[in-house]
Amino acid sequence: MRELPCDLDFRNCPVSEWEIGPARLRAEAVTHRGPTLGFRIEEADATLCYLPDHEPELLGSIENLGDEWISGYALAHTADLLIHDCQYTDVEYPEHFGWGHSAVSAAVRFADRCKAARTLLFHHEPAHTDAEIDLALADALEQWTDAGHGVDGLQMAAEGEELTVSRTAPESRALA
Ligand SMILES: [Zn+2]
């Protein structure tokens, strides 16, 4: 922690919603190794969901689970931007089941099920090269578009990238 280039300030996380400036925040425990929180941040009409360490298919395929049994569902539901774990390719995942992180297909299924308007995949496997991440994105986009979504709705996160989160127009959300 001492090596992180920032001033860290640890606080207890309330069970209920809380506010920071104009933003309303909510946190819930999500499936990962060790106690881990996911976050939902709402400001004005825009909603951001941040699930950096998350294995939503630990309990089985999302397709077979009711909404209330999907880890992180309430945090991510109809988010304008979902930032989600996507550590493993679908080929790698079976070897890492239970490690607390998502395969490409699980991340795509989660985003689809939660009706996130736009999803940014990250928490890439540290050993992956940029070329391997590009391949994972191609795979993710194929699955995403097969589910009936446009290519604009899904991308890989890149270090240093800045994004503006704004409310998604209802007509484009209907697609999601
Ligand atoms: Zn982790």
JSON list of C-alpha atoms and ligand atoms in Angstrom, two decimals:
[
{"chain": "A", "resi": 1, "resn": "MET", "atom": "CA", "xyz": [0.00, 0.00, 0.00]},
{"chain": "A", "resi": 2, "resn": "ARG", "atom": "CA", "xyz": [2.88, 2.32, 0.82]},
{"chain": "A", "resi": 3, "resn": "GLU", "atom": "CA", "xyz": [4.07, 2.03, -2.77]},
{"chain": "A", "resi": 4, "resn": "LEU", "atom": "CA", "xyz": [0.82, 3.27, -4.29]},
{"chain": "A", "resi": 5, "resn": "PRO", "atom": "CA", "xyz": [1.35, 6.77, -5.70]},
{"chain": "A", "resi": 6, "resn": "CYS", "atom": "CA", "xyz": [-1.51, 8.42, -3.83]},
{"chain": "A", "resi": 7, "resn": "ASP", "atom": "CA", "xyz": [-2.68, 9.45, -0.37]},
{"chain": "A", "resi": 8, "resn": "LEU", "atom": "CA", "xyz": [-4.78, 6.57, 0.94]},
{"chain": "A", "resi": 9, "resn": "ASP", "atom": "CA", "xyz": [-7.63, 7.17, 3.33]},
{"chain": "A", "resi": 10, "resn": "PHE", "atom": "CA", "xyz": [-9.48, 4.08, 4.63]},
{"chain": "A", "resi": 11, "resn": "ARG", "atom": "CA", "xyz": [-13.04, 4.35, 5.85]},
{"chain": "A", "resi": 12, "resn": "ASN", "atom": "CA", "xyz": [-15.74, 1.93, 6.90]},
{"chain": "A", "resi": 13, "resn": "CYS", "atom": "CA", "xyz": [-18.28, 1.32, 4.18]},
{"chain": "A", "resi": 14, "resn": "PRO", "atom": "CA", "xyz": [-21.91, 1.94, 5.25]},
{"chain": "A", "resi": 15, "resn": "VAL", "atom": "CA", "xyz": [-24.48, -0.77, 4.63]},
{"chain": "A", "resi": 16, "resn": "SER", "atom": "CA", "xyz": [-26.88, 1.83, 3.25]},
{"chain": "A", "resi": 17, "resn": "GLU", "atom": "CA", "xyz": [-26.32, 4.40, 0.50]},
{"chain": "A", "resi": 18, "resn": "TRP", "atom": "CA", "xyz": [-24.06, 7.33, 1.20]},
{"chain": "A", "resi": 19, "resn": "GLU", "atom": "CA", "xyz": [-23.11, 10.51, -0.60]},
{"chain": "A", "resi": 20, "resn": "ILE", "atom": "CA", "xyz": [-19.91, 12.07, -1.78]},
{"chain": "A", "resi": 21, "resn": "GLY", "atom": "CA", "xyz": [-20.63, 15.53, -3.14]},
{"chain": "A", "resi": 22, "resn": "PRO", "atom": "CA", "xyz": [-23.46, 15.15, -5.66]},
{"chain": "A", "resi": 23, "resn": "ALA", "atom": "CA", "xyz": [-22.91, 11.39, -6.07]},
{"chain": "A", "resi": 24, "resn": "ARG", "atom": "CA", "xyz": [-24.86, 8.62, -4.32]},
{"chain": "A", "resi": 25, "resn": "LEU", "atom": "CA", "xyz": [-22.90, 5.45, -3.67]},
{"chain": "A", "resi": 26, "resn": "ARG", "atom": "CA", "xyz": [-23.85, 1.92, -2.73]},
{"chain": "A", "resi": 27, "resn": "ALA", "atom": "CA", "xyz": [-21.66, -1.09, -2.10]},
{"chain": "A", "resi": 28, "resn": "GLU", "atom": "CA", "xyz": [-22.44, -4.79, -1.89]},
{"chain": "A", "resi": 29, "resn": "ALA", "atom": "CA", "xyz": [-20.39, -7.91, -1.33]},
{"chain": "A", "resi": 30, "resn": "VAL", "atom": "CA", "xyz": [-19.66, -9.77, -4.58]},
{"chain": "A", "resi": 31, "resn": "THR", "atom": "CA", "xyz": [-18.22, -13.21, -5.33]},
{"chain": "A", "resi": 32, "resn": "HIS", "atom": "CA", "xyz": [-14.44, -13.13, -5.25]},
{"chain": "A", "resi": 33, "resn": "ARG", "atom": "CA", "xyz": [-11.82, -14.65, -2.99]},
{"chain": "A", "resi": 34, "resn": "GLY", "atom": "CA", "xyz": [-11.93, -12.87, 0.34]},
{"chain": "A", "resi": 35, "resn": "PRO", "atom": "CA", "xyz": [-14.37, -10.09, 1.29]},
{"chain": "A", "resi": 36, "resn": "THR", "atom": "CA", "xyz": [-14.83, -7.92, -1.81]},
{"chain": "A", "resi": 37, "resn": "LEU", "atom": "CA", "xyz": [-17.14, -5.04, -2.56]},
{"chain": "A", "resi": 38, "resn": "GLY", "atom": "CA", "xyz": [-18.63, -3.88, -5.84]},
{"chain": "A", "resi": 39, "resn": "PHE", "atom": "CA", "xyz": [-19.83, -0.30, -6.21]},
{"chain": "A", "resi": 40, "resn": "ARG", "atom": "CA", "xyz": [-22.72, 1.56, -7.82]},
{"chain": "A", "resi": 41, "resn": "ILE", "atom": "CA", "xyz": [-22.30, 5.30, -8.19]},
{"chain": "A", "resi": 42, "resn": "GLU", "atom": "CA", "xyz": [-25.16, 7.51, -9.35]},
{"chain": "A", "resi": 43, "resn": "GLU", "atom": "CA", "xyz": [-24.89, 11.20, -10.13]},
{"chain": "A", "resi": 44, "resn": "ALA", "atom": "CA", "xyz": [-27.61, 13.22, -11.81]},
{"chain": "A", "resi": 45, "resn": "ASP", "atom": "CA", "xyz": [-29.09, 10.66, -14.24]},
{"chain": "A", "resi": 46, "resn": "ALA", "atom": "CA", "xyz": [-25.90, 8.72, -14.90]},
{"chain": "A", "resi": 47, "resn": "THR", "atom": "CA", "xyz": [-24.91, 5.44, -13.24]},
{"chain": "A", "resi": 48, "resn": "LEU", "atom": "CA", "xyz": [-21.52, 3.80, -13.05]},
{"chain": "A", "resi": 49, "resn": "CYS", "atom": "CA", "xyz": [-20.96, 0.29, -11.74]},
{"chain": "A", "resi": 50, "resn": "TYR", "atom": "CA", "xyz": [-17.47, -0.84, -10.74]},
{"chain": "A", "resi": 51, "resn": "LEU", "atom": "CA", "xyz": [-16.85, -4.57, -10.31]},
{"chain": "A", "resi": 52, "resn": "PRO", "atom": "CA", "xyz": [-13.10, -4.99, -10.51]},
{"chain": "A", "resi": 53, "resn": "ASP", "atom": "CA", "xyz": [-12.76, -8.43, -8.91]},
{"chain": "A", "resi": 54, "resn": "HIS", "atom": "CA", "xyz": [-15.74, -10.57, -9.68]},
{"chain": "A", "resi": 55, "resn": "GLU", "atom": "CA", "xyz": [-16.62, -14.17, -10.56]},
{"chain": "A", "resi": 56, "resn": "PRO", "atom": "CA", "xyz": [-20.40, -14.07, -11.10]},
{"chain": "A", "resi": 57, "resn": "GLU", "atom": "CA", "xyz": [-20.56, -17.63, -12.49]},
{"chain": "A", "resi": 58, "resn": "LEU", "atom": "CA", "xyz": [-19.19, -19.26, -9.35]},
{"chain": "A", "resi": 59, "resn": "LEU", "atom": "CA", "xyz": [-22.76, -20.38, -8.60]},
{"chain": "A", "resi": 60, "resn": "GLY", "atom": "CA", "xyz": [-23.37, -21.60, -12.15]},
{"chain": "A", "resi": 61, "resn": "SER", "atom": "CA", "xyz": [-24.09, -20.10, -15.53]},
{"chain": "A", "resi": 62, "resn": "ILE", "atom": "CA", "xyz": [-25.87, -16.74, -15.30]},
{"chain": "A", "resi": 63, "resn": "GLU", "atom": "CA", "xyz": [-28.48, -18.01, -17.76]},
{"chain": "A", "resi": 64, "resn": "ASN", "atom": "CA", "xyz": [-29.67, -20.49, -15.14]},
{"chain": "A", "resi": 65, "resn": "LEU", "atom": "CA", "xyz": [-29.80, -18.07, -12.21]},
{"chain": "A", "resi": 66, "resn": "GLY", "atom": "CA", "xyz": [-32.62, -15.81, -11.07]},
{"chain": "A", "resi": 67, "resn": "ASP", "atom": "CA", "xyz": [-31.72, -12.12, -10.85]},
{"chain": "A", "resi": 68, "resn": "GLU", "atom": "CA", "xyz": [-31.51, -12.20, -7.04]},
{"chain": "A", "resi": 69, "resn": "TRP", "atom": "CA", "xyz": [-28.93, -15.01, -7.20]},
{"chain": "A", "resi": 70, "resn": "ILE", "atom": "CA", "xyz": [-26.58, -13.22, -9.59]},
{"chain": "A", "resi": 71, "resn": "SER", "atom": "CA", "xyz": [-23.71, -11.63, -7.70]},
{"chain": "A", "resi": 72, "resn": "GLY", "atom": "CA", "xyz": [-23.50, -7.91, -8.48]},
{"chain": "A", "resi": 73, "resn": "TYR", "atom": "CA", "xyz": [-26.79, -7.81, -10.40]},
{"chain": "A", "resi": 74, "resn": "ALA", "atom": "CA", "xyz": [-28.43, -5.07, -8.34]},
{"chain": "A", "resi": 75, "resn": "LEU", "atom": "CA", "xyz": [-25.28, -2.94, -8.53]},
{"chain": "A", "resi": 76, "resn": "ALA", "atom": "CA", "xyz": [-24.98, -3.25, -12.30]},
{"chain": "A", "resi": 77, "resn": "HIS", "atom": "CA", "xyz": [-28.61, -3.26, -13.37]},
{"chain": "A", "resi": 78, "resn": "THR", "atom": "CA", "xyz": [-29.18, -0.71, -16.18]},
{"chain": "A", "resi": 79, "resn": "ALA", "atom": "CA", "xyz": [-25.86, 1.03, -15.49]},
{"chain": "A", "resi": 80, "resn": "ASP", "atom": "CA", "xyz": [-24.78, 3.52, -18.13]},
{"chain": "A", "resi": 81, "resn": "LEU", "atom": "CA", "xyz": [-21.24, 2.27, -17.74]},
{"chain": "A", "resi": 82, "resn": "LEU", "atom": "CA", "xyz": [-20.22, -1.07, -16.26]},
{"chain": "A", "resi": 83, "resn": "ILE", "atom": "CA", "xyz": [-16.53, -1.61, -15.53]},
{"chain": "A", "resi": 84, "resn": "HIS", "atom": "CA", "xyz": [-16.07, -5.35, -15.10]},
{"chain": "A", "resi": 85, "resn": "ASP", "atom": "CA", "xyz": [-13.51, -8.03, -14.45]},
{"chain": "A", "resi": 86, "resn": "CYS", "atom": "CA", "xyz": [-12.47, -9.99, -17.56]},
{"chain": "A", "resi": 87, "resn": "GLN", "atom": "CA", "xyz": [-9.30, -11.76, -16.53]},
{"chain": "A", "resi": 88, "resn": "TYR", "atom": "CA", "xyz": [-9.43, -15.01, -18.49]},
{"chain": "A", "resi": 89, "resn": "THR", "atom": "CA", "xyz": [-10.18, -16.23, -21.96]},
{"chain": "A", "resi": 90, "resn": "ASP", "atom": "CA", "xyz": [-12.87, -18.89, -22.13]},
{"chain": "A", "resi": 91, "resn": "VAL", "atom": "CA", "xyz": [-10.14, -21.47, -22.78]},
{"chain": "A", "resi": 92, "resn": "GLU", "atom": "CA", "xyz": [-8.20, -20.44, -19.66]},
{"chain": "A", "resi": 93, "resn": "TYR", "atom": "CA", "xyz": [-11.14, -20.13, -17.31]},
{"chain": "A", "resi": 94, "resn": "PRO", "atom": "CA", "xyz": [-11.78, -23.81, -16.41]},
{"chain": "A", "resi": 95, "resn": "GLU", "atom": "CA", "xyz": [-8.24, -23.97, -15.02]},
{"chain": "A", "resi": 96, "resn": "HIS", "atom": "CA", "xyz": [-9.00, -20.94, -12.85]},
{"chain": "A", "resi": 97, "resn": "PHE", "atom": "CA", "xyz": [-12.53, -21.69, -11.70]},
{"chain": "A", "resi": 98, "resn": "GLY", "atom": "CA", "xyz": [-12.99, -20.39, -8.17]},
{"chain": "A", "resi": 99, "resn": "TRP", "atom": "CA", "xyz": [-10.08, -17.96, -8.35]},
{"chain": "A", "resi": 100, "resn": "GLY", "atom": "CA", "xyz": [-12.52, -15.06, -8.17]},
{"chain": "A", "resi": 101, "resn": "HIS", "atom": "CA", "xyz": [-12.33, -13.69, -11.70]},
{"chain": "A", "resi": 102, "resn": "SER", "atom": "CA", "xyz": [-14.35, -13.79, -14.90]},
{"chain": "A", "resi": 103, "resn": "ALA", "atom": "CA", "xyz": [-13.99, -15.43, -18.27]},
{"chain": "A", "resi": 104, "resn": "VAL", "atom": "CA", "xyz": [-14.80, -13.37, -21.36]},
{"chain": "A", "resi": 105, "resn": "SER", "atom": "CA", "xyz": [-18.14, -15.12, -21.84]},
{"chain": "A", "resi": 106, "resn": "ALA", "atom": "CA", "xyz": [-19.17, -14.63, -18.20]},
{"chain": "A", "resi": 107, "resn": "ALA", "atom": "CA", "xyz": [-18.38, -10.92, -18.36]},
{"chain": "A", "resi": 108, "resn": "VAL", "atom": "CA", "xyz": [-20.38, -10.59, -21.58]},
{"chain": "A", "resi": 109, "resn": "ARG", "atom": "CA", "xyz": [-23.32, -12.60, -20.20]},
{"chain": "A", "resi": 110, "resn": "PHE", "atom": "CA", "xyz": [-23.28, -10.53, -17.00]},
{"chain": "A", "resi": 111, "resn": "ALA", "atom": "CA", "xyz": [-23.32, -7.23, -18.93]},
{"chain": "A", "resi": 112, "resn": "ASP", "atom": "CA", "xyz": [-26.10, -8.49, -21.17]},
{"chain": "A", "resi": 113, "resn": "ARG", "atom": "CA", "xyz": [-28.21, -9.78, -18.29]},
{"chain": "A", "resi": 114, "resn": "CYS", "atom": "CA", "xyz": [-27.77, -6.58, -16.27]},
{"chain": "A", "resi": 115, "resn": "LYS", "atom": "CA", "xyz": [-28.70, -4.44, -19.31]},
{"chain": "A", "resi": 116, "resn": "ALA", "atom": "CA", "xyz": [-25.61, -2.29, -18.98]},
{"chain": "A", "resi": 117, "resn": "ALA", "atom": "CA", "xyz": [-25.67, 0.31, -21.73]},
{"chain": "A", "resi": 118, "resn": "ARG", "atom": "CA", "xyz": [-21.92, 0.23, -22.13]},
{"chain": "A", "resi": 119, "resn": "THR", "atom": "CA", "xyz": [-19.28, -2.10, -20.69]},
{"chain": "A", "resi": 120, "resn": "LEU", "atom": "CA", "xyz": [-15.58, -1.69, -20.20]},
{"chain": "A", "resi": 121, "resn": "LEU", "atom": "CA", "xyz": [-13.69, -4.93, -19.60]},
{"chain": "A", "resi": 122, "resn": "PHE", "atom": "CA", "xyz": [-10.56, -4.87, -17.49]},
{"chain": "A", "resi": 123, "resn": "HIS", "atom": "CA", "xyz": [-8.63, -6.60, -14.71]},
{"chain": "A", "resi": 124, "resn": "HIS", "atom": "CA", "xyz": [-6.82, -8.28, -17.59]},
{"chain": "A", "resi": 125, "resn": "GLU", "atom": "CA", "xyz": [-4.64, -11.27, -16.77]},
{"chain": "A", "resi": 126, "resn": "PRO", "atom": "CA", "xyz": [-1.21, -9.68, -16.04]},
{"chain": "A", "resi": 127, "resn": "ALA", "atom": "CA", "xyz": [0.57, -12.26, -18.22]},
{"chain": "A", "resi": 128, "resn": "HIS", "atom": "CA", "xyz": [-1.53, -11.43, -21.29]},
{"chain": "A", "resi": 129, "resn": "THR", "atom": "CA", "xyz": [0.10, -9.45, -24.08]},
{"chain": "A", "resi": 130, "resn": "ASP", "atom": "CA", "xyz": [-1.69, -6.62, -25.88]},
{"chain": "A", "resi": 131, "resn": "ALA", "atom": "CA", "xyz": [-2.20, -9.02, -28.80]},
{"chain": "A", "resi": 132, "resn": "GLU", "atom": "CA", "xyz": [-3.88, -11.56, -26.51]},
{"chain": "A", "resi": 133, "resn": "ILE", "atom": "CA", "xyz": [-6.12, -8.83, -25.09]},
{"chain": "A", "resi": 134, "resn": "ASP", "atom": "CA", "xyz": [-7.07, -7.86, -28.66]},
{"chain": "A", "resi": 135, "resn": "LEU", "atom": "CA", "xyz": [-8.02, -11.49, -29.34]},
{"chain": "A", "resi": 136, "resn": "ALA", "atom": "CA", "xyz": [-10.09, -11.58, -26.14]},
{"chain": "A", "resi": 137, "resn": "LEU", "atom": "CA", "xyz": [-11.85, -8.40, -27.25]},
{"chain": "A", "resi": 138, "resn": "ALA", "atom": "CA", "xyz": [-12.62, -9.91, -30.65]},
{"chain": "A", "resi": 139, "resn": "ASP", "atom": "CA", "xyz": [-14.11, -12.93, -28.89]},
{"chain": "A", "resi": 140, "resn": "ALA", "atom": "CA", "xyz": [-16.08, -10.73, -26.49]},
{"chain": "A", "resi": 141, "resn": "LEU", "atom": "CA", "xyz": [-17.43, -8.58, -29.33]},
{"chain": "A", "resi": 142, "resn": "GLU", "atom": "CA", "xyz": [-18.51, -11.63, -31.29]},
{"chain": "A", "resi": 143, "resn": "GLN", "atom": "CA", "xyz": [-20.47, -12.89, -28.28]},
{"chain": "A", "resi": 144, "resn": "TRP", "atom": "CA", "xyz": [-21.83, -9.40, -27.56]},
{"chain": "A", "resi": 145, "resn": "THR", "atom": "CA", "xyz": [-23.06, -8.80, -31.10]},
{"chain": "A", "resi": 146, "resn": "ASP", "atom": "CA", "xyz": [-24.47, -12.36, -31.27]},
{"chain": "A", "resi": 147, "resn": "ALA", "atom": "CA", "xyz": [-26.59, -11.33, -28.28]},
{"chain": "A", "resi": 148, "resn": "GLY", "atom": "CA", "xyz": [-28.01, -8.52, -30.43]},
{"chain": "A", "resi": 149, "resn": "HIS", "atom": "CA", "xyz": [-25.94, -5.56, -29.24]},
{"chain": "A", "resi": 150, "resn": "GLY", "atom": "CA", "xyz": [-23.96, -2.97, -31.16]},
{"chain": "A", "resi": 151, "resn": "VAL", "atom": "CA", "xyz": [-20.14, -2.95, -31.09]},
{"chain": "A", "resi": 152, "resn": "ASP", "atom": "CA", "xyz": [-20.12, 0.47, -29.37]},
{"chain": "A", "resi": 153, "resn": "GLY", "atom": "CA", "xyz": [-21.43, -1.10, -26.18]},
{"chain": "A", "resi": 154, "resn": "LEU", "atom": "CA", "xyz": [-18.34, -3.12, -25.29]},
{"chain": "A", "resi": 155, "resn": "GLN", "atom": "CA", "xyz": [-14.65, -2.37, -25.21]},
{"chain": "A", "resi": 156, "resn": "MET", "atom": "CA", "xyz": [-11.45, -3.18, -23.35]},
{"chain": "A", "resi": 157, "resn": "ALA", "atom": "CA", "xyz": [-10.18, -0.68, -20.82]},
{"chain": "A", "resi": 158, "resn": "ALA", "atom": "CA", "xyz": [-6.86, 0.99, -21.61]},
{"chain": "A", "resi": 159, "resn": "GLU", "atom": "CA", "xyz": [-4.53, 2.58, -19.09]},
{"chain": "A", "resi": 160, "resn": "GLY", "atom": "CA", "xyz": [-4.90, 6.37, -18.97]},
{"chain": "A", "resi": 161, "resn": "GLU", "atom": "CA", "xyz": [-8.18, 6.41, -20.86]},
{"chain": "A", "resi": 162, "resn": "GLU", "atom": "CA", "xyz": [-10.70, 9.00, -19.65]},
{"chain": "A", "resi": 163, "resn": "LEU", "atom": "CA", "xyz": [-14.43, 8.50, -20.07]},
{"chain": "A", "resi": 164, "resn": "THR", "atom": "CA", "xyz": [-17.45, 10.66, -19.50]},
{"chain": "A", "resi": 165, "resn": "VAL", "atom": "CA", "xyz": [-20.43, 8.77, -18.16]},
{"chain": "A", "resi": 166, "resn": "SER", "atom": "CA", "xyz": [-23.76, 10.17, -19.19]},
{"chain": "A", "resi": 167, "resn": "ARG", "atom": "CA", "xyz": [-27.29, 8.95, -19.22]},
{"chain": "A", "resi": 168, "resn": "THR", "atom": "CA", "xyz": [-28.02, 6.57, -22.03]},
{"chain": "A", "resi": 169, "resn": "ALA", "atom": "CA", "xyz": [-30.93, 7.57, -24.22]},
{"chain": "A", "resi": 170, "resn": "PRO", "atom": "CA", "xyz": [-33.91, 5.25, -23.69]},
{"chain": "A", "resi": 171, "resn": "GLU", "atom": "CA", "xyz": [-34.01, 4.34, -27.40]},
{"chain": "A", "resi": 172, "resn": "SER", "atom": "CA", "xyz": [-30.47, 3.00, -27.35]},
{"chain": "A", "resi": 173, "resn": "ARG", "atom": "CA", "xyz": [-31.01, 1.34, -23.98]},
{"chain": "A", "resi": 174, "resn": "ALA", "atom": "CA", "xyz": [-33.88, -0.64, -25.47]},
{"chain": "A", "resi": 175, "resn": "LEU", "atom": "CA", "xyz": [-31.20, -2.46, -27.48]},
{"chain": "A", "resi": 176, "resn": "ALA", "atom": "CA", "xyz": [-29.30, -3.38, -24.35]},
{"chain": "B", "resi": 1, "resn": "ZN", "atom": "ZN", "xyz": [-8.83, -10.65, -7.37]}
]
